[in-house]
Short mmCIF file of C-alpha atoms in Angstrom, two decimals:
data_model
loop_
_atom_site.label_atom_id
_atom_site.label_comp_id
_atom_site.label_asym_id
_atom_site.label_seq_id
_atom_site.Cartn_x
_atom_site.Cartn_y
_atom_site.Cartn_z
CA TYR A 23 -6.91 12.16 13.39
CA ILE A 24 -7.91 9.37 13.89
CA LEU A 25 -5.34 6.45 12.97
CA THR A 26 -6.90 4.08 11.05
CA GLY A 27 -5.10 1.32 10.02
CA TYR A 28 -1.61 1.63 7.03
CA LEU A 29 -2.33 -0.01 3.92
CA ASN A 30 0.41 -2.86 3.48
CA VAL A 31 1.97 -1.75 0.10
CA PRO A 32 3.95 -5.02 -0.24
CA LYS A 33 1.25 -6.68 0.78
CA ILE A 34 -1.22 -6.20 -1.93
CA LEU A 35 1.87 -7.68 -4.13
CA GLU A 36 1.79 -10.68 -2.02
CA VAL A 37 -1.70 -11.12 -2.37
CA THR A 38 -1.43 -10.03 -6.24
CA LEU A 39 1.07 -12.74 -6.88
CA HIS A 40 -1.24 -15.58 -4.77
CA ASN A 41 -4.09 -14.24 -7.50
CA GLY A 42 -6.12 -12.80 -4.91
CA THR A 43 -5.95 -14.84 -1.76
CA ASP A 44 -3.34 -13.76 1.66
CA PRO A 45 -1.32 -17.05 1.61
CA VAL A 46 -1.01 -16.14 5.22
CA SER A 47 -4.28 -17.42 6.21
CA GLY A 48 -5.81 -19.06 3.16
CA LYS A 49 -8.22 -17.01 2.77
CA LYS A 50 -9.47 -14.84 -0.97
CA VAL A 51 -9.13 -11.06 0.24
CA GLY A 52 -8.80 -9.11 -2.95
CA LEU A 53 -9.59 -9.49 -6.74
CA VAL A 54 -9.29 -12.81 -9.13
CA THR A 55 -6.33 -11.11 -11.13
CA GLY A 56 -4.75 -13.87 -13.03
CA ASP A 57 -2.30 -17.18 -11.93
CA PRO A 58 1.18 -14.73 -11.90
CA CYS A 59 2.69 -17.83 -13.38
CA THR A 60 0.93 -17.07 -16.63
CA PHE A 61 1.87 -13.38 -17.04
CA ARG A 62 4.08 -12.94 -20.09
CA SER A 63 5.55 -8.87 -18.81
CA TYR A 64 6.04 -7.32 -16.24
CA GLU A 65 3.34 -4.91 -17.47
CA GLU A 66 0.58 -7.34 -16.97
CA LEU A 67 1.45 -8.18 -13.84
CA TYR A 68 1.35 -4.36 -12.84
CA ASP A 69 -1.75 -4.30 -14.27
CA ALA A 70 -2.93 -6.72 -11.75
CA PHE A 71 -0.94 -5.19 -8.96
CA LEU A 72 -2.76 -1.70 -10.03
CA LYS A 73 -5.93 -3.21 -9.86
CA GLN A 74 -5.52 -5.10 -6.52
CA ILE A 75 -4.32 -1.36 -5.87
CA HIS A 76 -7.53 0.11 -6.38
CA TYR A 77 -9.61 -2.39 -5.12
CA PHE A 78 -7.77 -1.84 -1.19
CA VAL A 79 -7.92 1.45 -1.52
CA ASP A 80 -11.49 1.92 -1.77
CA MET A 81 -11.82 -1.05 0.50
CA LYS A 82 -10.06 1.02 3.20
CA VAL A 83 -12.05 4.54 2.25
CA ARG A 84 -15.32 2.62 2.89
CA VAL A 85 -13.56 1.39 6.95
CA SER A 86 -11.44 4.39 7.11
CA ASN A 87 -15.10 6.44 6.89
CA TYR A 88 -17.11 4.04 9.29
CA ILE A 89 -14.69 4.71 11.69
CA ASP A 90 -14.61 8.09 11.62
CA ARG A 91 -18.73 8.25 11.62
CA MET A 92 -18.28 5.88 14.58
CA PHE A 93 -16.08 8.47 16.71
CA ALA A 94 -18.04 11.30 15.37
CA LYS A 95 -21.41 9.74 16.93
CA TYR A 96 -20.12 7.71 20.16
CA ALA A 97 -16.23 8.99 20.95
CA PRO A 98 -16.50 12.93 21.22
CA ALA A 99 -13.72 14.37 21.94
CA THR A 100 -14.68 18.00 24.23
CA PHE A 101 -11.08 18.54 25.81
CA LEU A 102 -9.31 18.36 22.40
CA SER A 103 -12.09 20.62 20.98
CA LEU A 104 -11.18 23.45 23.35
CA PHE A 105 -7.56 24.17 22.26
CA ILE A 106 -8.43 23.01 18.01
CA ASP A 107 -10.00 26.51 15.46
CA ASP A 108 -13.47 26.79 15.00
CA CYS A 109 -14.44 23.80 16.70
CA ILE A 110 -15.93 26.81 19.69
CA ALA A 111 -17.65 28.98 16.50
CA LYS A 112 -18.72 26.04 14.71
CA GLY A 113 -20.22 24.54 18.44
CA LYS A 114 -18.93 21.01 16.83
CA ASP A 115 -16.68 18.22 17.79
CA TYR A 116 -13.25 17.65 16.89
CA TYR A 117 -14.22 14.49 14.94
CA ASN A 118 -17.70 16.01 13.41
CA CYS A 119 -16.16 18.66 11.35
CA GLY A 120 -15.88 21.14 14.34
CA PRO A 121 -12.16 22.09 13.18
CA ARG A 122 -11.46 24.68 9.96
CA TYR A 123 -9.35 21.47 8.04
CA ASN A 124 -11.23 18.46 7.40
CA THR A 125 -9.01 16.74 5.44
CA SER A 126 -8.38 12.65 5.48
CA TYR A 127 -4.99 10.64 4.69
CA ILE A 128 -4.03 7.03 3.88
CA GLN A 129 -0.68 6.01 5.30
CA CYS A 130 1.35 3.71 2.53
CA THR A 131 3.64 2.31 3.77
CA GLY A 132 6.31 -0.71 2.26
CA LEU A 133 7.73 1.55 -0.52
CA GLY A 134 11.28 0.13 -0.41
CA THR A 135 9.75 -3.01 0.00
CA ILE A 136 7.68 -2.82 -2.66
CA THR A 137 9.83 -1.21 -5.12
CA ASP A 138 12.80 -3.54 -4.32
CA SER A 139 9.90 -6.45 -4.70
CA LEU A 140 9.29 -5.84 -8.00
CA SER A 141 12.59 -4.73 -9.26
CA VAL A 142 13.31 -8.43 -8.53
CA LEU A 143 10.37 -9.75 -10.41
CA LYS A 144 11.15 -7.00 -13.61
CA LYS A 145 14.37 -7.77 -14.01
CA HIS A 146 15.50 -11.31 -12.78
CA VAL A 147 11.86 -12.95 -14.05
CA PHE A 148 10.75 -10.86 -17.14
CA GLU A 149 14.26 -9.23 -18.72
CA GLU A 150 16.84 -11.37 -18.00
CA ARG A 151 14.90 -15.02 -17.29
CA LYS A 152 16.93 -16.13 -14.60
CA PHE A 153 13.77 -17.39 -13.05
CA ASN A 154 10.77 -17.68 -13.15
CA MET A 155 7.47 -17.06 -11.08
CA GLU A 156 6.86 -20.39 -10.08
CA GLN A 157 9.96 -20.05 -8.30
CA ILE A 158 10.38 -16.81 -7.29
CA ILE A 159 6.86 -17.28 -5.62
CA HIS A 160 8.22 -20.65 -3.73
CA ALA A 161 11.08 -19.29 -2.83
CA THR A 162 9.18 -16.04 -0.33
CA ASP A 163 6.70 -18.26 0.62
CA THR A 164 9.08 -20.57 2.16
CA ASN A 165 11.46 -17.75 3.31
CA PHE A 166 14.02 -18.85 0.64
CA GLU A 167 14.32 -22.24 2.13
CA GLY A 168 17.38 -24.11 0.68
CA GLN A 169 17.50 -21.31 -2.08
CA GLU A 170 20.79 -19.02 -0.16
CA ALA A 171 22.04 -19.46 -3.96
CA MET A 172 18.90 -17.46 -5.55
CA LYS A 173 18.93 -15.32 -1.97
CA GLN A 174 22.73 -14.10 -2.72
CA PHE A 175 22.08 -13.76 -6.34
CA ILE A 176 19.62 -11.37 -5.87
CA LEU A 177 20.76 -9.54 -3.13
CA ASN A 178 23.77 -8.75 -5.13
CA ARG A 179 21.97 -8.22 -8.34
CA THR A 180 19.67 -6.04 -7.90
CA PRO A 181 19.15 -2.92 -8.43
CA PHE A 182 17.65 -1.62 -5.16
CA PHE A 183 15.40 1.56 -3.46
CA GLY A 184 17.53 4.22 -2.07
CA ASN A 185 20.72 3.49 -3.60
CA ASP A 186 20.48 6.34 -6.24
CA ASP A 187 20.11 3.81 -8.96
CA GLU A 188 17.61 5.16 -11.81
CA TYR A 189 16.34 1.46 -12.39
CA ALA A 190 14.79 1.24 -8.58
CA ASP A 191 14.20 5.22 -8.61
CA ARG A 192 11.89 4.53 -11.51
CA ILE A 193 10.18 1.89 -10.35
CA ALA A 194 9.35 3.95 -6.64
CA ILE A 195 7.98 6.40 -8.81
CA GLN A 196 5.54 5.00 -10.98
CA ILE A 197 4.30 3.13 -7.10
CA PHE A 198 4.35 6.70 -5.66
CA ASN A 199 2.29 8.16 -8.65
CA ASP A 200 -0.34 5.35 -8.81
CA LEU A 201 -0.81 5.37 -5.00
CA HIS A 202 -1.48 8.99 -5.07
CA ASP A 203 -4.22 8.87 -8.58
CA ALA A 204 -5.82 5.84 -6.94
CA ILE A 205 -6.22 7.77 -3.25
CA GLU A 206 -6.33 11.71 -4.31
CA GLY A 207 -9.64 12.92 -4.18
CA LYS A 208 -11.15 9.93 -2.88
CA PRO A 209 -14.33 11.33 -0.20
CA ASN A 210 -14.29 11.21 2.81
CA THR A 211 -16.77 11.41 5.96
CA LYS A 212 -16.83 15.67 6.82
CA GLY A 213 -17.62 17.11 2.99
CA GLU A 214 -13.69 16.99 2.11
CA CYS A 215 -11.13 14.02 0.86
CA PHE A 216 -8.55 11.47 1.14
CA HIS A 217 -5.07 11.89 0.35
CA LEU A 218 -1.75 9.93 -0.20
CA ASN A 219 0.25 9.78 3.56
CA MET A 220 3.55 8.54 2.94
CA LEU A 221 5.90 9.41 5.89
CA SER A 222 9.54 8.36 6.28
CA THR A 223 8.83 6.10 9.44
CA THR A 224 6.44 4.27 7.51
CA CYS A 225 7.94 3.88 4.91
CA HIS A 226 11.35 2.75 6.03
CA ILE A 227 11.56 2.06 9.84
CA TYR A 228 8.29 0.19 10.75
CA PHE A 229 8.14 -1.34 7.84
#
């Protein structure tokens, strides 16, 4: 397959928390989903996040399909095609519908990170109201500079992914299901469709 880039799910939340703007570049890259400081519930925040997910998934599919078309047209894999079932029988290249199976995948990264981030917001901003949204956004934008007490509170009082904690696990399951629904079945360039791909290395090691 052609690796056309990962989908960085935690970055989508960061963009959501800045109303569609990437705080690193200062550029508007996503949808305008509202000032998160005005959100009155976790559900309102998650709804904005989900809208951004669908927006970026659609963008990722368009870009991936464009790259696939360019590979098929300009970068044939002649040697590889010799060893992949049906390429010779069809007389088609590996990148141009030659293989028997032509599904595509979007690799999503950072499941643990996005789960932990949403867990912090849900528990400490909307449920217990220990911090407000403005405080959290400022702390993350400045890497918790001068906010050591907040950092330690979050580290020690938050249900985190990977600890057999039902609170965090429910968030992770919801994210997984929503990513699946956003990606599953979108058409690729080869007459088949995209699926969600979440390898353990890309989810837990690289990111």
